[in-house]
Amino acid sequence: MTPDSLSAGADVSVGSNPVSSRVDNDGNPRKDTVPPSSNKNAKKLAIGAALVGGLSVATISAGSGMTGAVQKEVFETEQPMENHPRAGLPLDPINSLDPLNMFRDVAQFPLSPFDVPFLWVTPRGGGTAVRDVMKQCYNLTSVRDLGIDTISPKGLQRMTEFRLISDERKDFFHSPFLHDAALVFTKKHHGRWFASFRHPNEEELSFFTLKKKGGDPDIQNMSFMDYLNSNLATSNWLTRFLVNKKTGQVTKDDFQRAQQIIRRKCLVLLADRKEESIKHLEAYFGWQDLQGWGCVDQMLKEDLEEEVNVAPWENSDEWAKCTELNQYDNMLYEYIQELYDVQGNLLQMDPPFGVPEDYSWYGNAGNKP
């Protein structure tokens, strides 16, 4: 099946299925159509480097550890943040003026007090559960809580025009529109991007089931296989959103570019490892669960109860068809799973991701996680 047009930040459709129809006014899927020692640091960084084919263990061990005093000195003397040793290079082959460069490199530490956490909410990817945990258990205020529209391109354009990102009352902001959201950030207020991901095939089935439950007339008499064989099913939407490719075939170059974007700019979370993902956020942003971990447990339990229950279908014809339609998204998800483990190891370091001198291997190690 040849993929039709799909847009990030615009109502462009795949077949007759507008991508924007996947989210409602709250960013939810529509229901009618979310300190170790220096030696330990060096060891963990060596493990990470081995996973990505980066620097040798000997080279990494030579730059082990960083005391709090030294870290504080690095932060206080950096002028501006863009000149920080961890700033990395502009995304390649993405132009240095690409909006995604308004997101800090994920390995760029320490965090600036002006950086703004940004949650990219993907359809049925688990982002809404992360958002709810942040608000309820960590008492964090989203830009949307302040009455500012962050879930439509028009609302994000208004945020950009009026520089609303500088509002000091907010703790984070979330949106389903990645590239439009990137334009909201400024040279002073950069974004710290994180997102929750789910297996593309599971996501497709969940979305179909939810639409059918919601009474969508276009699919009421369809089986899931009928839906996959129609022009209503999407194809490689995650890869398309990341590279902002509205029309044409998704290519290997698009896939590799999407890999690089994710590795360089995104702290990845996994929908099937929610509790651990929340711990990654705590380590990365230094957040504290003010309600006690029981709050997180309860919120995630409620989210699981809302999930669409489906029988195992990994060996079915429907699974094979989903994989065919979403070949690059499936490959990208496997990459994200590997990257999740690498980032998890690096987040255990003090400071996270190691010392500035060791950052280059992570940011410039090709497309291997």
PDB file of C-alpha atoms in Angstrom, residues 21 24 29-33 124 205-222 306 308:
ATOM      1  CA  SER A  21      -8.399  13.537  14.125  1.00  0.00           C
ATOM      2  CA  ASP A  24      -9.021  15.865  20.833  1.00  0.00           C
ATOM      3  CA  PRO A  29      -7.019  10.238  21.152  1.00  0.00           C
ATOM      4  CA  ARG A  30     -10.547  10.907  19.978  1.00  0.00           C
ATOM      5  CA  LYS A  31     -13.149   8.335  20.964  1.00  0.00           C
ATOM      6  CA  ASP A  32     -15.572   9.377  18.282  1.00  0.00           C
ATOM      7  CA  THR A  33     -13.652   9.040  15.064  1.00  0.00           C
ATOM      8  CA  ARG A 124      -2.111   5.941  22.169  1.00  0.00           C
ATOM      9  CA  LEU A 205      -5.035  -1.762  16.868  1.00  0.00           C
ATOM     10  CA  SER A 206      -5.757   0.327  19.955  1.00  0.00           C
ATOM     11  CA  PHE A 207      -6.652   3.328  17.830  1.00  0.00           C
ATOM     12  CA  PHE A 208      -8.915   1.259  15.567  1.00  0.00           C
ATOM     13  CA  THR A 209     -10.699  -0.340  18.539  1.00  0.00           C
ATOM     14  CA  LEU A 210     -11.190   3.024  20.210  1.00  0.00           C
ATOM     15  CA  LYS A 211     -12.663   4.545  17.043  1.00  0.00           C
ATOM     16  CA  LYS A 212     -15.007   1.604  16.587  1.00  0.00           C
ATOM     17  CA  LYS A 213     -16.174   1.838  20.208  1.00  0.00           C
ATOM     18  CA  GLY A 214     -16.782   5.522  19.620  1.00  0.00           C
ATOM     19  CA  GLY A 215     -19.182   4.750  16.785  1.00  0.00           C
ATOM     20  CA  ASP A 216     -17.111   5.936  13.838  1.00  0.00           C
ATOM     21  CA  PRO A 217     -19.471   5.199  10.899  1.00  0.00           C
ATOM     22  CA  ASP A 218     -16.595   4.653   8.468  1.00  0.00           C
ATOM     23  CA  ILE A 219     -15.375   1.538  10.273  1.00  0.00           C
ATOM     24  CA  GLN A 220     -18.427   0.138  12.072  1.00  0.00           C
ATOM     25  CA  ASN A 221     -18.807  -2.723   9.609  1.00  0.00           C
ATOM     26  CA  MET A 222     -15.076  -3.290   9.166  1.00  0.00           C
ATOM     27  CA  GLU A 306      -8.511   2.235  30.529  1.00  0.00           C
ATOM     28  CA  VAL A 308      -8.103  -1.529  25.262  1.00  0.00           C
TER      29      VAL A 308
END
